[in-house]
GROMACS .gro file of C-alpha atoms in nm:
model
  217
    1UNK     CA    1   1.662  -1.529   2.632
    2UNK     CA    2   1.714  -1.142   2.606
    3UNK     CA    3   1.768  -0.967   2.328
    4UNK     CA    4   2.173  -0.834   2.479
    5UNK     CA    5   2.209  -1.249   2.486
    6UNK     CA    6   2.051  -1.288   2.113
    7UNK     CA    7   2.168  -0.999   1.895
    8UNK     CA    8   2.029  -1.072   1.545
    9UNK     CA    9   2.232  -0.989   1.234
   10UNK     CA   10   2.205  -0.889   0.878
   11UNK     CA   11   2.386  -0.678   0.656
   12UNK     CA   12   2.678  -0.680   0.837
   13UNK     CA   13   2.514  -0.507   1.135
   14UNK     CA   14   2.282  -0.614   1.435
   15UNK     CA   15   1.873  -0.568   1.436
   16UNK     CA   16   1.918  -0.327   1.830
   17UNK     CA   17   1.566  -0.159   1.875
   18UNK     CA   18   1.317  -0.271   1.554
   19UNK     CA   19   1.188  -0.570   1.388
   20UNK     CA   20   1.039  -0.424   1.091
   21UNK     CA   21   1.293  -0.386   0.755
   22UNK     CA   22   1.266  -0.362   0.392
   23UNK     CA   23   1.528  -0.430   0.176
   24UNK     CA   24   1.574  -0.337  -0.183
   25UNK     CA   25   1.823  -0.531  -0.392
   26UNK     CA   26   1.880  -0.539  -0.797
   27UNK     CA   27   1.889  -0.905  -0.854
   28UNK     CA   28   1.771  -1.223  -0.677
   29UNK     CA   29   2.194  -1.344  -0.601
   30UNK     CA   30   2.191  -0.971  -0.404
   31UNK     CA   31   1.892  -1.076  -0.209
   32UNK     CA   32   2.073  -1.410  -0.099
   33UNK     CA   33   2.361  -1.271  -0.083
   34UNK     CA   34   2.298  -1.032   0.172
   35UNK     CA   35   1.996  -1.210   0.349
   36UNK     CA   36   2.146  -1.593   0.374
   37UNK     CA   37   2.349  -1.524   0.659
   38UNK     CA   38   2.049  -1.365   0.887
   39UNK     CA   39   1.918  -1.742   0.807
   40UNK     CA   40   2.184  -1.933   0.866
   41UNK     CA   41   2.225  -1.731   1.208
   42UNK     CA   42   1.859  -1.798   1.293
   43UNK     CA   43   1.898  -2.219   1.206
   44UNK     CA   44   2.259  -2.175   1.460
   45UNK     CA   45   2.038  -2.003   1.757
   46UNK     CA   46   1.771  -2.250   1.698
   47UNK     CA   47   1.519  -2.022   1.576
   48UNK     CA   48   1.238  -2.018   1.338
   49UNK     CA   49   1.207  -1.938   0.942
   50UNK     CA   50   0.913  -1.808   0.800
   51UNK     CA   51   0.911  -1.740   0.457
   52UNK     CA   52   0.696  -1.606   0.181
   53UNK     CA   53   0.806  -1.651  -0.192
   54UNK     CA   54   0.675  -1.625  -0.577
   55UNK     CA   55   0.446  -1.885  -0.664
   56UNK     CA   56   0.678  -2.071  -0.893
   57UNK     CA   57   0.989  -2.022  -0.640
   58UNK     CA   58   0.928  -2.270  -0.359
   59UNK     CA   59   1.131  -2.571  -0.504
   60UNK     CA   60   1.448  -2.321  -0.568
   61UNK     CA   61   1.430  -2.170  -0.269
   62UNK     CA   62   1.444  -2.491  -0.072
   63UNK     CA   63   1.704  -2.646  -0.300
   64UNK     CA   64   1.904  -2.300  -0.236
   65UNK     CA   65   1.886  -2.342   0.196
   66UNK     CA   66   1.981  -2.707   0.121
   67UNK     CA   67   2.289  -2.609  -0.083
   68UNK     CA   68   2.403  -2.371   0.240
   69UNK     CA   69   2.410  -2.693   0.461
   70UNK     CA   70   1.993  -2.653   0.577
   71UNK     CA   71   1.837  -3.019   0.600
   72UNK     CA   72   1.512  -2.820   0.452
   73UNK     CA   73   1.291  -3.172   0.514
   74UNK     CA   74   1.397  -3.217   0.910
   75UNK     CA   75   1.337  -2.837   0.941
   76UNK     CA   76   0.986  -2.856   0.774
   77UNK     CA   77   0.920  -3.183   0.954
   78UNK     CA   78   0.992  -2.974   1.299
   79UNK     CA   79   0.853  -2.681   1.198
   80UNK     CA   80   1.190  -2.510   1.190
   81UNK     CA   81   1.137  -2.394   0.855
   82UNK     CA   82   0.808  -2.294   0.670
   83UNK     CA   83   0.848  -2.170   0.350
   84UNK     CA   84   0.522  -2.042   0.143
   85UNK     CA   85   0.404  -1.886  -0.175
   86UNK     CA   86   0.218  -1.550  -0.229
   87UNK     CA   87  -0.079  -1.748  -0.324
   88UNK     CA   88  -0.086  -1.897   0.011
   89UNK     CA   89  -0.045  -1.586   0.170
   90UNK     CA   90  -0.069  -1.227   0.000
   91UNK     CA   91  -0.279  -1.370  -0.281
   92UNK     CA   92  -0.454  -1.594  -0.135
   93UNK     CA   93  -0.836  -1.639  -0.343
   94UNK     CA   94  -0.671  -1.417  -0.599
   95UNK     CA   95  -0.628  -1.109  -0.434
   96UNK     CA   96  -0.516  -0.897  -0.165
   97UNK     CA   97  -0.677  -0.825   0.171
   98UNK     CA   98  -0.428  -0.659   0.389
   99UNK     CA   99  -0.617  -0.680   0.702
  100UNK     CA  100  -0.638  -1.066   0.645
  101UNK     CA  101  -0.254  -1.061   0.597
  102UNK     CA  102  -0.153  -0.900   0.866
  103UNK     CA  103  -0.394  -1.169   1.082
  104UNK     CA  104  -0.204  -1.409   0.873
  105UNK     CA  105   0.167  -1.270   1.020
  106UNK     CA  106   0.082  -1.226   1.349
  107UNK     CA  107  -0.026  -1.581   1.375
  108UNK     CA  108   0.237  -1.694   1.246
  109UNK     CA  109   0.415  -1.446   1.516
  110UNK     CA  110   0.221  -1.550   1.771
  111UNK     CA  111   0.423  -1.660   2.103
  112UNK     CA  112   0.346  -2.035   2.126
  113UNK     CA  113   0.507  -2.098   1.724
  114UNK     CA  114   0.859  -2.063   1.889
  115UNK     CA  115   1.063  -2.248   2.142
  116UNK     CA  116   1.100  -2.043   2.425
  117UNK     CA  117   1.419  -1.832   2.413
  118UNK     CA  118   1.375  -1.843   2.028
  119UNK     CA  119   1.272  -1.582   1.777
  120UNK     CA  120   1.068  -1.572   1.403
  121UNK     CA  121   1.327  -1.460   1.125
  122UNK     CA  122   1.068  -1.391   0.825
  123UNK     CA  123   1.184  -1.275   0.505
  124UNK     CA  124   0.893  -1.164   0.259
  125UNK     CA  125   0.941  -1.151  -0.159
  126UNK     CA  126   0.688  -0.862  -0.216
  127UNK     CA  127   0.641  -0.876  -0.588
  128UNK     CA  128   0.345  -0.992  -0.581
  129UNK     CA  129   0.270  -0.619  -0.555
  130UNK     CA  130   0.339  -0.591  -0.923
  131UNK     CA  131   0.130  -0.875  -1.010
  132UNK     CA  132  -0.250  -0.757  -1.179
  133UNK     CA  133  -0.460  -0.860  -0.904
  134UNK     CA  134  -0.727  -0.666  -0.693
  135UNK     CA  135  -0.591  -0.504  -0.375
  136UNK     CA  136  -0.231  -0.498  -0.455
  137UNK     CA  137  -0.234  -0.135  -0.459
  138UNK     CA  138  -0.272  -0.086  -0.118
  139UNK     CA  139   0.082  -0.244  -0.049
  140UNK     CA  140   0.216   0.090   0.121
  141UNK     CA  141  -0.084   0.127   0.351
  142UNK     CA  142  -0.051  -0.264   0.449
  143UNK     CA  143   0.310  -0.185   0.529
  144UNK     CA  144   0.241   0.095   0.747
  145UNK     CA  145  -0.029  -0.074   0.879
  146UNK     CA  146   0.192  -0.393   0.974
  147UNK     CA  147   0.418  -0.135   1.167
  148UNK     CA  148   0.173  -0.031   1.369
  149UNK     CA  149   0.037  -0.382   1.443
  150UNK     CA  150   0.355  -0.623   1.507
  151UNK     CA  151   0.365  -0.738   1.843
  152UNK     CA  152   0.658  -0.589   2.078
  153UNK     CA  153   0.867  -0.868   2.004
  154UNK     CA  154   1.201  -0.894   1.853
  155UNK     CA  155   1.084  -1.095   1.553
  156UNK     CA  156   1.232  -0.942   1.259
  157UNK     CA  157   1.022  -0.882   0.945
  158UNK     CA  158   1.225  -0.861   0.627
  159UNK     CA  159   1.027  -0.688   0.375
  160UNK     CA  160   1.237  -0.781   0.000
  161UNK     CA  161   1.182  -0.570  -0.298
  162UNK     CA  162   1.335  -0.603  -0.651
  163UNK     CA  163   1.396  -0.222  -0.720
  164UNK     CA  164   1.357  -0.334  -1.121
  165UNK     CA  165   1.005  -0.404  -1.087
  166UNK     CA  166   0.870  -0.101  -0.868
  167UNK     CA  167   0.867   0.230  -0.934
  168UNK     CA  168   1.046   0.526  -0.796
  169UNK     CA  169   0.737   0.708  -0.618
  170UNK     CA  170   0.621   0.326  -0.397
  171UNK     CA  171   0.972   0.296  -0.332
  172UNK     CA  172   1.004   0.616  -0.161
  173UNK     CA  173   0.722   0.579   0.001
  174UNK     CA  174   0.768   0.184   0.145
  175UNK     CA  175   1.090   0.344   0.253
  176UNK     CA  176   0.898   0.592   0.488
  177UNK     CA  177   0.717   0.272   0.635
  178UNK     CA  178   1.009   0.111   0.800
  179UNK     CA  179   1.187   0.216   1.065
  180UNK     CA  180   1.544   0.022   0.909
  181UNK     CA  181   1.626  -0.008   0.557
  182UNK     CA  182   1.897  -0.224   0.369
  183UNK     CA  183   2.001  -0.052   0.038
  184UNK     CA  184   2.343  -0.136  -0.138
  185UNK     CA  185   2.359  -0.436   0.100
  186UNK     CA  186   2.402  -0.235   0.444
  187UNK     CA  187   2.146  -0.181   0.725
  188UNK     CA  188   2.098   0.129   0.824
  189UNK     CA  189   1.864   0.305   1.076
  190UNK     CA  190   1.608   0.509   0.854
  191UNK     CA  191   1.608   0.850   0.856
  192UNK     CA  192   1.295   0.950   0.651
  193UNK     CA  193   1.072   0.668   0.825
  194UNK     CA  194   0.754   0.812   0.942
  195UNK     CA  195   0.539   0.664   1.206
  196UNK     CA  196   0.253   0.472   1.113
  197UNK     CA  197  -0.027   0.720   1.243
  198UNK     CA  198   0.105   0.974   1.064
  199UNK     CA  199   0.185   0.783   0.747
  200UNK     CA  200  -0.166   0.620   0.716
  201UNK     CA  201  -0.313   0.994   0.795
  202UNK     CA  202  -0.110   1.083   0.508
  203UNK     CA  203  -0.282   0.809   0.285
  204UNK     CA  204  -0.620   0.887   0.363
  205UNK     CA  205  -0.563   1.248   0.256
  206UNK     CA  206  -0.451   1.105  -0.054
  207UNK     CA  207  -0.740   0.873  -0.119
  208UNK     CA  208  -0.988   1.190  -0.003
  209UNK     CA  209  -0.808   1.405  -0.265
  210UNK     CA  210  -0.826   1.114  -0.579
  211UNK     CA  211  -1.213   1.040  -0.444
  212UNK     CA  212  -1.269   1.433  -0.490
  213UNK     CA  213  -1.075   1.463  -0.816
  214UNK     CA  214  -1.296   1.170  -1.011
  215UNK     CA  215  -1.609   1.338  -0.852
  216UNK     CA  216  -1.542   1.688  -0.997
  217UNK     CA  217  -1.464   1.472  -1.343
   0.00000   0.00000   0.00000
């Protein structure tokens, strides 16, 4: 199936040229608010749901697809639906290895996980880049780095974050890491996104600068 024939949706507009989004919402009813219908679009076209969430959220999360008409155990059964936690995932042996993750995503990417004609709709929580664990620091350069890896498919990646619980300088800068953005519930092509190349240049200079600064300490 072509992309003209399978136009994905969310936020009120449709996913044309790029699969990689983050989306930054005030409250966990905004998130479903805005991101339940791109789901219940994917389950009508038959496609696939991949889905990472807080450690403690799994149960909810199911129960809240099963309240929107989902039959969440025939999905899992069929492999429809796959819904896991950041200690799974992100976190898995209690930290974070961004190489490993992005391994992680494009298996579960990879071309034989989906019917044919059918696409991936993931949706990501990424809090656990608040948590207090090694590696979570390195969240912006995994971002830009999972730009510059996903496959030229048109599997959307949905990149969440709860703007309470990051501050204003990693926001700005996950924002330059995706080429769309949903802010105030609307999709919108992103204007300060910066290719990955450049962004991870940008993040080694930064590294080389701290690395100087403790040595001269």
């Amino acid at each position: 199936m072509s992309p003209e024939k399978h136009l994905v949706h969310v936020a009120g507009s449709a996913l044309t040229h790029s699969c990689h989004a983050c989306a930054f919402f005030h409250s966990k009813e905004e998130a479903y608010r805005v991101l339940l219908p791109f789901v219940m679009e994917g389950f009508e076209h038959g496609d696939r749901a991949f889905h990472i969430v807080g450690p403690h959220q799994r149960a909810a999360h199911l129960e809240r697809l099963a309240q929107e008409g989902i039959d969440t155990v025939a999905a899992q059964e069929t492999g429809q639906l796959e819904v896991r936690t950041w200690d799974e995932t992100y976190l898995k042996d209690g930290h974070f290895d961004q190489y490993r993750m992005i391994d992680t995503l494009l298996a579960m990417l990879a071309p034989g996980k989906t019917p044919p004609g059918r696409i991936s709709r993931n949706v990501a929580n990424m809090a656990w880049a608040t948590e207090d664990r090694p590696g979570v620091h390195d969240v912006v350069e995994y971002e830009a780095r999972l730009g510059q890896a996903l496959p030229e498919r048109h599997d959307p990646v949905i990149c969440t974050y709860d703007l309470s619980r990051f501050d204003a300088g990693v926001v700005v800068d996950i924002i330059r890491t995706h080429p769309m953005v949903i802010i105030g519930g609307i999709l919108q092509e992103n204007p300060f996104y910066v290719p990955p190349e450049q962004m991870l240049k940008e993040i080694e200079a930064r590294k080389a600068q701290g690395d100087g600064r403790r040595a001269c300490a």
